[in-house]
Amino acid sequence: MAEIEIGRHLYRFPGGLKLRHHKQIACRDPLTPAPLPERLWLPLVQHQGPAGECRVQPGDRVVGGQPLTRARSDREVPIHAPTSGVVEDLRDGPVSWPPGGTAPCLVLAPDGEDRFEALDTPDDWAAESPDALIERLRAGGLAGLGGAAFPTAAKLRGGFPPIRALILNGSECEPYISCDEMLMRSRPEAIVEGARILTRATGAEEVVIAIEDQMGEVRKRLNEAIRTVDPDAPIRVVQVTTVYPEGGEKQLIQVLTGLEVPHDGLPQDLGLVCLNVATAAAARDILFDGRPVIERIVTVSGPGIVHPRNLVVRLGTPIADLVAAAGGPTGDLDRLVLGGPMSGLPLASDRIPITKGSNCILALRPEDTARTQPVMPCINCGECIRVCPASLLPQMLYKHLVADDFDAAQALNLFDCIECGCCAHVCPSHIPLVDQYRHGKGVLRERGVEDARAARAKARFEAREERLAEREAERRRKREARERRLKDTGGAKSEVQAAIERARARKDAGDGEDDG
Ligand code: SF4
Ligand code: SF4
């Protein structure tokens, strides 16, 4: 694989928008823990993939850190008790997706003692094999904490080509969201230690931590942490220009390398793995402290909240409790959104709990939302195409989807849409484009299209692996043949040499006889 330069030069991805970031309003106060709620609601699935096997039942007493489910494959991610208490129930509770939907949740009543039992940790993590490290991360419930909640073990252990570099994504480019910035300011050492663990787990030769150019002292803190933790570690901090949505995995890779992750492909195809900075810190907590993923930082912000701030929140905490912990809503709150104003999901209920992928709760007033604007017909202005970072045809996708022509939308690469919301943001007709894309993807997923897509990508990887293995075997065969030839030639030489020496000896002996 050709050598890829990462972050030495910066490139641009297509489309995108320059937005006001509104981040500082939630960064004025230091990070504070959110109070424990009366009940924690823990969806069995908090990641992209199937649920693990449930290991508790109503009435069980649990301690913090105790596994509540067990993963039977890398696609499953266990959940753990965020605190000590009693499992009261296993029943459907509200979740953020699909809108108004429910999913099976364990209901945990905290006992107020907050007892915790650490997972087993290695004496020397650096002596563990990559597979053993990945196993520990899986057992600790690690999923991408940037928002997508993809199972980390599946990302790290994919049978891919060798991983050359690890990119830690700290460029949370969506307005208002500042949980990663707060983490990088408050726990930079944890990120660097996590980066070292993930380097060993992936075999990566270097790590690039990507941050935004408007993140003030974050760069300095990360560089200090690198010097403190391991000045020789191949870890660099790179600042990228704040353009939305450069925090998207494919967009960030393009900015740092100039390369496009192929359609239907993965960053691993380029020898890269991209993880969120919070995922790296959580990897450190699992390996060093035996602390599984039971909490995360959540930004609670927006013009509809009294005291915007970042809180350390136990998973399962209902959103209503966080809104209260941030001073409550302003009088004119119109809508709560999970995520940022561009790609976030409007919430049907404030009883929805925080899960591993919940990075921000945004409170918006009527004037902050486009909902008040009437939806007009498409005027084919092409603005949505201009800003699409995935080089799609948003208006055509929309047209097919409203006509229920899901196959046509899929043929236009609907699954390449990262739901960034740029198209809807600039649409002069206020068409809710992204809602339609989410709906279309949901329908196609139910039809198993994405599984087929993943299977195609996997088959391609395997074919590539096979080709590489064949090439390597051919090289080895040639090398061995060459070595054999050399050996044979060397052997022949020594025989010739021996014959010469024998002849000399005979001659010497004959000469003696003549002399006598
Ligand atoms: S921006 Fe809106 S109106 Fe313009 S082409 Fe796209 S969908 Fe149509
Ligand atoms: S939401 Fe999808 S279609 Fe719209 S701009 Fe973003 S990637 Fe393109």
Coordinates of C-alpha atoms and ligand atoms in Angstrom, one line a residue:
M1 CA 0.0 0.0 0.0
A2 CA 1.3 3.4 -0.9
E3 CA 2.5 5.5 2.0
I4 CA -0.2 7.9 3.1
E5 CA 0.7 11.2 4.6
I6 CA -1.6 12.2 7.3
G7 CA -2.2 15.8 8.2
R8 CA 1.1 17.1 6.8
H9 CA -1.0 19.1 4.3
L10 CA -4.7 19.8 4.6
Y11 CA -7.2 19.2 1.8
R12 CA -10.9 20.1 1.3
F13 CA -13.9 17.9 1.0
P14 CA -16.7 18.8 -1.4
G15 CA -19.5 21.1 -0.2
G16 CA -19.9 21.8 3.5
L17 CA -20.8 25.0 5.3
K18 CA -19.2 27.6 7.5
L19 CA -21.4 28.0 10.6
R20 CA -21.3 30.0 13.8
H21 CA -20.2 27.5 16.4
H22 CA -21.9 28.7 19.6
K23 CA -19.8 26.4 21.6
Q24 CA -18.4 28.6 24.3
I25 CA -21.7 29.1 26.1
A26 CA -21.5 25.6 27.5
C27 CA -17.8 25.7 28.3
R28 CA -17.8 28.5 30.8
D29 CA -18.3 26.2 33.8
P30 CA -16.0 23.3 34.6
L31 CA -17.3 19.7 34.0
T32 CA -19.6 18.6 36.8
P33 CA -21.3 15.3 37.5
A34 CA -25.0 15.2 36.9
P35 CA -27.1 14.0 39.9
L36 CA -28.1 10.4 39.9
P37 CA -31.8 10.2 38.9
E38 CA -34.5 8.2 40.7
R39 CA -34.5 5.6 37.9
L40 CA -32.0 4.7 35.2
W41 CA -33.5 3.4 31.9
L42 CA -30.9 1.3 30.1
P43 CA -31.8 0.3 26.5
L44 CA -30.3 -3.2 25.9
V45 CA -29.2 -1.8 22.5
Q46 CA -27.1 1.3 22.8
H47 CA -25.0 0.7 19.7
Q48 CA -25.2 -0.2 16.0
G49 CA -25.9 -3.9 16.2
P50 CA -27.9 -6.6 18.0
A51 CA -28.4 -6.7 21.8
G52 CA -26.2 -8.8 24.0
E53 CA -27.6 -11.6 26.1
C54 CA -29.3 -10.3 29.2
R55 CA -27.7 -11.6 32.4
V56 CA -30.0 -10.1 35.1
Q57 CA -33.6 -10.2 35.9
P58 CA -36.0 -8.1 37.8
G59 CA -35.3 -8.2 41.6
D60 CA -31.5 -8.6 41.2
R61 CA -29.2 -6.4 43.2
V62 CA -26.3 -5.1 41.2
V63 CA -23.2 -3.0 41.8
G64 CA -21.8 -0.3 39.5
G65 CA -19.7 -1.7 36.7
Q66 CA -21.5 -5.1 36.7
P67 CA -22.2 -6.5 33.2
L68 CA -26.0 -6.5 32.6
T69 CA -25.7 -8.1 29.2
R70 CA -23.0 -10.3 27.6
A71 CA -21.6 -9.9 24.0
R72 CA -21.5 -13.1 22.0
S73 CA -19.8 -11.4 19.0
D74 CA -18.0 -8.2 18.1
R75 CA -21.3 -6.8 16.8
E76 CA -22.8 -7.0 20.2
V77 CA -21.8 -4.6 22.9
P78 CA -22.5 -5.3 26.6
I79 CA -24.1 -2.8 28.9
H80 CA -23.1 -2.4 32.6
A81 CA -24.8 -1.1 35.7
P82 CA -24.0 2.6 36.0
T83 CA -24.4 2.5 39.8
S84 CA -25.4 0.1 42.5
G85 CA -29.1 -0.7 43.0
V86 CA -31.9 -3.0 42.2
V87 CA -33.0 -4.1 38.7
E88 CA -36.7 -3.3 38.9
D89 CA -37.9 -4.3 35.5
L90 CA -37.2 -5.2 31.9
R91 CA -39.7 -3.4 29.8
D92 CA -40.2 -1.1 26.8
G93 CA -39.1 2.5 27.3
P94 CA -38.9 5.5 25.0
V95 CA -35.9 5.9 22.7
S96 CA -34.7 8.5 20.3
W97 CA -35.0 6.5 17.1
P98 CA -37.4 5.8 15.5
P99 CA -39.3 9.0 16.4
G100 CA -41.8 8.1 19.1
G101 CA -40.4 4.6 19.3
T102 CA -39.7 2.3 22.2
A103 CA -37.2 -0.4 22.9
P104 CA -36.6 -3.0 25.7
C105 CA -34.8 -1.3 28.7
L106 CA -33.6 -2.5 32.1
V107 CA -35.0 -0.2 34.7
L108 CA -32.5 0.3 37.6
A109 CA -33.4 1.9 40.9
P110 CA -30.1 3.3 42.4
D111 CA -29.6 2.5 46.1
G112 CA -27.7 5.8 46.7
E113 CA -24.5 4.0 47.8
D114 CA -22.9 4.1 44.4
R115 CA -20.8 1.0 45.0
F116 CA -18.6 0.0 42.2
E117 CA -16.7 -3.2 41.3
A118 CA -13.9 -2.9 38.8
L119 CA -13.5 -5.2 35.8
D120 CA -10.3 -7.3 35.8
T121 CA -7.3 -5.3 34.5
P122 CA -4.0 -6.5 33.1
D123 CA -0.8 -6.1 35.1
D124 CA 0.9 -4.9 32.0
W125 CA -1.4 -3.9 29.1
A126 CA 1.6 -3.4 26.8
A127 CA 2.4 -7.1 27.1
E128 CA -1.1 -8.2 26.0
S129 CA -1.7 -9.3 22.5
P130 CA -3.8 -7.1 20.2
D131 CA -6.6 -9.6 20.3
A132 CA -6.6 -9.8 24.1
L133 CA -6.7 -6.0 24.3
I134 CA -9.7 -5.9 21.9
E135 CA -11.4 -8.5 23.9
R136 CA -11.0 -6.4 27.1
L137 CA -12.4 -3.3 25.3
R138 CA -15.4 -5.3 24.1
A139 CA -16.0 -6.7 27.6
G140 CA -15.9 -3.0 28.8
G141 CA -18.8 -2.1 26.5
L142 CA -16.8 0.1 24.2
A143 CA -18.7 1.6 21.3
G144 CA -17.9 4.8 19.3
L145 CA -18.7 7.7 21.7
G146 CA -18.7 10.3 19.0
G147 CA -22.4 9.7 18.3
A148 CA -22.5 6.7 15.9
A149 CA -21.9 4.1 18.7
F150 CA -20.4 1.6 16.3
P151 CA -19.0 -1.4 18.2
T152 CA -15.3 -0.6 18.6
A153 CA -14.2 -4.3 18.7
A154 CA -15.7 -4.8 15.3
K155 CA -13.9 -1.7 14.0
L156 CA -10.5 -2.8 15.4
R157 CA -10.7 -6.5 14.5
G158 CA -12.0 -6.7 11.0
G159 CA -9.6 -8.9 9.1
F160 CA -8.6 -5.8 7.1
P161 CA -5.3 -4.9 5.5
P162 CA -2.6 -3.8 8.0
I163 CA -3.6 -0.5 9.8
R164 CA -1.1 2.2 9.2
A165 CA -2.5 5.0 11.2
L166 CA -5.1 5.8 13.8
I167 CA -7.0 9.1 13.6
L168 CA -8.5 10.3 16.8
N169 CA -11.4 12.6 15.9
G170 CA -11.7 15.6 18.2
S171 CA -13.1 18.0 15.5
E172 CA -16.7 18.1 16.6
C173 CA -17.7 20.6 14.0
E174 CA -21.4 20.9 14.7
P175 CA -22.6 24.1 16.4
Y176 CA -23.2 24.0 20.2
I177 CA -21.6 20.5 20.8
S178 CA -18.6 20.9 23.0
C179 CA -18.4 17.6 25.0
D180 CA -15.2 16.5 23.2
E181 CA -13.6 19.9 23.7
M182 CA -14.3 19.7 27.4
L183 CA -12.8 16.2 27.5
M184 CA -9.7 17.2 25.7
R185 CA -9.3 20.2 28.1
S186 CA -9.9 18.2 31.2
R187 CA -8.5 14.8 30.5
P188 CA -5.9 15.1 27.8
E189 CA -3.6 12.4 29.4
A190 CA -6.5 9.9 29.3
I191 CA -6.8 10.5 25.5
V192 CA -3.0 10.0 25.0
E193 CA -3.0 6.9 27.2
G194 CA -6.0 5.5 25.2
A195 CA -4.2 6.3 22.0
R196 CA -1.3 4.2 23.0
I197 CA -3.6 1.3 23.9
L198 CA -5.4 1.6 20.6
T199 CA -2.1 1.8 18.7
R200 CA -1.1 -1.6 20.2
A201 CA -4.6 -3.0 19.5
T202 CA -4.5 -2.0 15.8
G203 CA -0.8 -2.2 15.1
A204 CA -0.9 1.4 13.8
E205 CA 2.4 3.1 13.3
E206 CA 1.2 6.6 14.2
V207 CA -1.7 8.5 15.7
V208 CA -3.1 11.8 14.6
I209 CA -5.4 13.7 16.9
A210 CA -7.5 16.0 14.8
I211 CA -8.9 19.1 16.5
E212 CA -10.6 22.3 15.2
D213 CA -8.6 25.5 14.8
Q214 CA -11.0 27.4 17.1
M215 CA -10.4 25.2 20.1
G216 CA -8.1 27.6 21.9
E217 CA -5.8 25.9 24.4
V218 CA -6.8 22.3 23.5
R219 CA -3.7 21.9 21.3
K220 CA -1.4 23.0 24.0
R221 CA -2.9 20.7 26.6
L222 CA -2.8 17.7 24.3
N223 CA 0.9 18.4 23.4
E224 CA 1.7 18.7 27.1
A225 CA -0.1 15.4 27.8
I226 CA 2.0 13.7 25.0
R227 CA 5.2 15.0 26.6
T228 CA 4.1 13.8 30.0
V229 CA 2.7 10.4 29.1
D230 CA 5.3 9.3 26.4
P231 CA 7.3 11.9 24.6
D232 CA 8.6 9.3 22.1
A233 CA 5.0 8.1 21.2
P234 CA 4.3 8.7 17.5
I235 CA 1.3 10.9 18.3
R236 CA 0.7 14.3 16.7
V237 CA -2.0 16.9 17.1
V238 CA -3.2 18.5 13.9
Q239 CA -5.6 21.4 13.7
V240 CA -8.1 21.4 10.9
T241 CA -10.2 24.4 9.6
T242 CA -13.6 24.5 11.1
V243 CA -16.0 23.7 8.2
Y244 CA -19.1 21.6 8.8
P245 CA -19.2 18.6 8.6
E246 CA -15.5 17.9 8.7
G247 CA -16.0 15.8 11.9
G248 CA -17.6 13.2 9.6
E249 CA -15.3 10.2 9.4
K250 CA -14.9 10.2 5.6
Q251 CA -14.7 14.0 5.4
L252 CA -12.0 14.2 8.1
I253 CA -9.9 11.5 6.3
Q254 CA -10.2 13.5 3.1
V255 CA -9.1 16.7 4.9
L256 CA -6.1 14.9 6.4
T257 CA -5.0 12.7 3.5
G258 CA -6.5 14.1 0.3
L259 CA -7.9 10.6 -0.2
E260 CA -11.6 9.6 -0.5
V261 CA -12.8 6.5 1.3
P262 CA -14.4 4.5 -1.6
H263 CA -18.1 4.2 -2.0
D264 CA -19.1 1.0 -0.2
G265 CA -15.7 1.0 1.5
L266 CA -14.3 1.7 4.9
P267 CA -11.3 3.8 6.2
Q268 CA -9.6 0.4 6.9
D269 CA -9.4 0.0 3.2
L270 CA -6.9 2.8 3.2
G271 CA -5.1 1.4 6.2
L272 CA -6.7 3.9 8.6
V273 CA -8.9 3.6 11.6
C274 CA -10.9 6.6 12.8
L275 CA -12.1 6.8 16.4
N276 CA -13.5 9.6 18.6
V277 CA -11.2 11.1 21.3
A278 CA -13.8 10.1 23.9
T279 CA -13.6 6.5 22.7
A280 CA -9.8 6.6 23.3
A281 CA -10.2 8.0 26.8
A282 CA -12.8 5.3 27.6
A283 CA -10.4 2.6 26.3
R284 CA -7.9 3.9 28.9
D285 CA -10.5 3.7 31.7
I286 CA -11.4 0.1 30.8
L287 CA -7.7 -1.0 30.7
F288 CA -6.3 1.1 33.6
D289 CA -9.2 1.4 36.0
G290 CA -11.4 -1.6 35.1
R291 CA -14.2 1.0 34.5
P292 CA -16.5 0.0 31.7
V293 CA -18.6 2.5 29.7
I294 CA -21.1 3.6 32.3
E295 CA -21.1 7.4 31.9
R296 CA -20.2 10.0 29.3
I297 CA -19.9 13.8 28.9
V298 CA -23.1 15.4 27.5
T299 CA -23.4 19.0 26.3
V300 CA -26.7 20.5 27.5
S301 CA -27.0 23.7 25.5
G302 CA -29.0 26.0 23.2
P303 CA -31.0 29.2 23.5
G304 CA -33.8 27.3 25.2
I305 CA -31.9 26.3 28.3
V306 CA -31.2 28.5 31.3
H307 CA -27.7 27.4 32.2
P308 CA -25.9 25.7 29.3
R309 CA -23.1 23.4 30.4
N310 CA -21.3 20.1 30.0
L311 CA -22.2 17.4 32.5
V312 CA -20.7 13.9 33.3
V313 CA -23.8 11.8 33.0
R314 CA -24.5 8.1 34.0
L315 CA -26.0 6.2 31.1
G316 CA -29.7 5.7 31.5
T317 CA -30.3 9.2 33.0
P318 CA -33.6 10.6 31.5
I319 CA -33.1 13.8 29.5
A320 CA -35.6 15.7 31.7
D321 CA -33.1 15.3 34.6
L322 CA -30.3 16.8 32.5
V323 CA -32.5 19.7 31.5
A324 CA -33.2 20.3 35.2
A325 CA -29.5 20.0 36.0
A326 CA -28.8 22.8 33.5
G327 CA -31.2 25.2 35.1
G328 CA -34.3 24.0 33.3
P329 CA -35.9 25.3 30.1
T330 CA -36.4 28.9 29.3
G331 CA -40.1 29.9 29.0
D332 CA -40.2 29.7 25.2
L333 CA -38.7 26.2 24.8
D334 CA -40.1 24.8 21.6
R335 CA -38.2 21.6 21.0
L336 CA -35.4 19.3 22.5
V337 CA -33.0 17.8 20.0
L338 CA -30.6 14.9 20.6
G339 CA -27.4 16.0 18.9
G340 CA -26.7 19.3 17.2
P341 CA -28.9 21.7 15.2
M342 CA -27.8 20.3 11.9
S343 CA -27.9 16.6 12.2
G344 CA -29.8 16.1 15.6
L345 CA -32.9 14.2 16.1
P346 CA -36.0 16.1 17.5
L347 CA -37.1 14.3 20.6
A348 CA -40.6 13.1 21.1
S349 CA -40.2 12.8 24.9
D350 CA -37.9 14.1 27.6
R351 CA -38.1 10.7 29.3
I352 CA -35.7 9.3 26.7
P353 CA -32.5 8.2 28.4
I354 CA -28.9 9.1 27.7
T355 CA -27.1 6.3 25.9
K356 CA -23.5 5.7 24.7
G357 CA -24.0 7.8 21.6
S358 CA -25.7 10.8 23.2
N359 CA -23.4 13.7 22.9
C360 CA -25.7 16.7 23.2
I361 CA -29.1 17.8 24.3
L362 CA -30.1 21.0 22.5
A363 CA -32.9 23.2 23.6
L364 CA -34.4 25.3 20.8
R365 CA -37.0 28.1 20.7
P366 CA -39.5 28.5 17.9
E367 CA -37.3 31.1 16.1
D368 CA -34.4 28.7 16.1
T369 CA -36.1 26.0 14.1
A370 CA -37.2 26.0 10.5
R371 CA -40.4 24.2 11.5
T372 CA -42.3 27.4 11.5
Q373 CA -41.6 27.9 7.8
P374 CA -44.0 26.5 5.2
V375 CA -42.7 23.7 3.0
M376 CA -42.7 24.7 -0.6
P377 CA -42.1 22.7 -3.8
C378 CA -38.6 22.1 -5.0
I379 CA -37.4 24.9 -7.4
N380 CA -34.4 22.9 -8.7
C381 CA -32.0 25.6 -7.5
G382 CA -29.2 23.1 -7.0
E383 CA -28.2 24.6 -3.7
C384 CA -28.4 21.3 -1.9
I385 CA -26.1 19.7 -4.5
R386 CA -23.5 22.5 -4.0
V387 CA -23.3 21.9 -0.2
C388 CA -23.5 18.1 -0.1
P389 CA -20.2 16.8 1.4
A390 CA -21.0 13.3 0.0
S391 CA -21.4 14.5 -3.6
L392 CA -25.0 13.3 -3.8
L393 CA -28.0 14.6 -5.6
P394 CA -30.2 15.4 -2.5
Q395 CA -33.2 16.7 -4.5
M396 CA -33.3 13.5 -6.6
L397 CA -33.0 11.3 -3.5
Y398 CA -35.9 13.2 -2.0
K399 CA -38.0 12.9 -5.2
H400 CA -37.5 9.1 -5.3
L401 CA -38.1 8.6 -1.6
V402 CA -41.4 10.6 -1.5
A403 CA -42.5 8.4 -4.4
D404 CA -41.5 5.3 -2.3
D405 CA -39.0 4.4 -5.0
F406 CA -36.4 3.1 -2.5
D407 CA -34.4 1.1 -5.1
A408 CA -33.9 4.3 -7.2
A409 CA -32.7 6.2 -4.0
Q410 CA -30.4 3.3 -3.2
A411 CA -29.0 3.4 -6.7
L412 CA -28.2 7.1 -6.1
N413 CA -26.1 6.0 -3.1
L414 CA -28.6 6.9 -0.3
F415 CA -26.4 5.1 2.2
D416 CA -23.5 7.4 1.5
C417 CA -25.6 10.2 3.0
I418 CA -24.2 11.1 6.4
E419 CA -27.4 12.9 7.5
C420 CA -25.4 16.1 8.0
G421 CA -28.3 18.4 7.2
C422 CA -26.4 20.8 5.0
C423 CA -28.9 20.3 2.1
A424 CA -31.9 21.0 4.3
H425 CA -30.1 24.0 5.9
V426 CA -29.7 25.8 2.6
C427 CA -33.0 24.7 0.9
P428 CA -35.0 27.8 0.1
S429 CA -38.2 25.7 0.0
H430 CA -37.6 24.4 3.6
I431 CA -38.0 20.8 2.5
P432 CA -37.3 18.4 5.4
L433 CA -34.9 16.4 3.2
V434 CA -33.0 14.6 6.0
D435 CA -36.2 13.2 7.6
Q436 CA -36.9 11.6 4.3
Y437 CA -33.4 10.1 4.0
R438 CA -33.7 8.6 7.5
H439 CA -37.0 7.1 6.6
G440 CA -35.7 5.7 3.4
K441 CA -32.7 4.1 5.0
G442 CA -34.9 2.6 7.7
V443 CA -37.1 1.0 5.1
L444 CA -34.1 -0.3 3.1
R445 CA -32.5 -1.6 6.3
E446 CA -35.6 -3.6 7.1
R447 CA -35.3 -5.1 3.7
G448 CA -31.8 -6.2 4.6
V449 CA -30.2 -4.0 2.0
E450 CA -27.5 -2.7 4.3
D451 CA -26.6 -6.2 5.3
A452 CA -26.1 -7.1 1.7
R453 CA -24.0 -3.9 1.2
A454 CA -21.9 -4.9 4.2
A455 CA -21.6 -8.4 2.8
R456 CA -20.4 -7.0 -0.5
A457 CA -17.8 -4.8 1.2
K458 CA -16.7 -7.8 3.3
A459 CA -16.4 -10.0 0.2
R460 CA -14.4 -7.3 -1.5
F461 CA -12.0 -7.1 1.5
E462 CA -11.7 -10.8 1.6
A463 CA -10.9 -11.0 -2.2
R464 CA -8.3 -8.3 -1.7
E465 CA -6.8 -10.1 1.3
E466 CA -6.7 -13.3 -0.8
R467 CA -4.9 -11.4 -3.7
L468 CA -2.4 -9.9 -1.2
A469 CA -1.8 -13.4 0.3
E470 CA -1.3 -14.9 -3.1
R471 CA 1.1 -12.2 -4.0
E472 CA 3.0 -12.7 -0.8
A473 CA 3.1 -16.5 -1.3
E474 CA 4.4 -16.0 -4.9
R475 CA 7.1 -13.6 -3.5
R476 CA 8.0 -16.2 -0.9
R477 CA 8.2 -19.0 -3.5
K478 CA 10.5 -16.9 -5.6
R479 CA 12.6 -15.9 -2.6
E480 CA 13.0 -19.6 -1.5
A481 CA 13.8 -20.6 -5.1
R482 CA 16.5 -17.9 -5.3
E483 CA 17.9 -19.0 -1.9
R484 CA 18.0 -22.6 -3.1
R485 CA 19.8 -21.6 -6.3
L486 CA 22.3 -19.6 -4.3
K487 CA 22.8 -22.4 -2.0
D488 CA 23.3 -24.8 -4.9
T489 CA 25.7 -22.5 -6.6
G490 CA 27.6 -22.0 -3.3
G491 CA 27.7 -25.9 -2.9
A492 CA 29.0 -26.2 -6.5
K493 CA 31.6 -23.6 -5.8
S494 CA 32.8 -25.5 -2.8
E495 CA 33.0 -28.7 -4.8
V496 CA 35.0 -26.9 -7.5
Q497 CA 37.2 -25.4 -4.8
A498 CA 37.7 -28.9 -3.2
A499 CA 38.6 -30.4 -6.6
I500 CA 41.2 -27.6 -7.1
E501 CA 42.6 -28.2 -3.7
R502 CA 42.8 -31.9 -4.3
A503 CA 44.6 -31.3 -7.6
R504 CA 47.0 -28.9 -5.9
A505 CA 47.7 -31.5 -3.2
R506 CA 48.3 -34.2 -5.9
K507 CA 50.6 -31.8 -7.8
D508 CA 52.5 -30.9 -4.6
A509 CA 52.9 -34.6 -3.7
G510 CA 54.1 -35.4 -7.3
D511 CA 56.6 -32.5 -7.2
G512 CA 58.0 -33.9 -4.0
E513 CA 58.5 -37.3 -5.6
D514 CA 60.3 -35.6 -8.5
D515 CA 62.5 -33.7 -6.1
G516 CA 63.6 -36.9 -4.3
Ligands
SF4_1 S1 -32.2 23.2 -2.3 FE1 -34.3 22.6 -2.1 S2 -35.3 23.7 -3.7 FE2 -33.2 23.7 -4.2 S3 -32.9 21.9 -5.6 FE3 -32.5 21.3 -3.5 S4 -34.4 20.5 -2.7 FE4 -34.9 21.7 -4.5
SF4_2 S1 -27.8 15.2 4.6 FE1 -27.1 13.7 3.1 S2 -27.8 14.4 1.1 FE2 -28.0 16.2 2.6 S3 -26.0 17.3 2.4 FE3 -25.7 15.8 4.0 S4 -24.8 14.0 3.0 FE4 -25.7 15.3 1.4

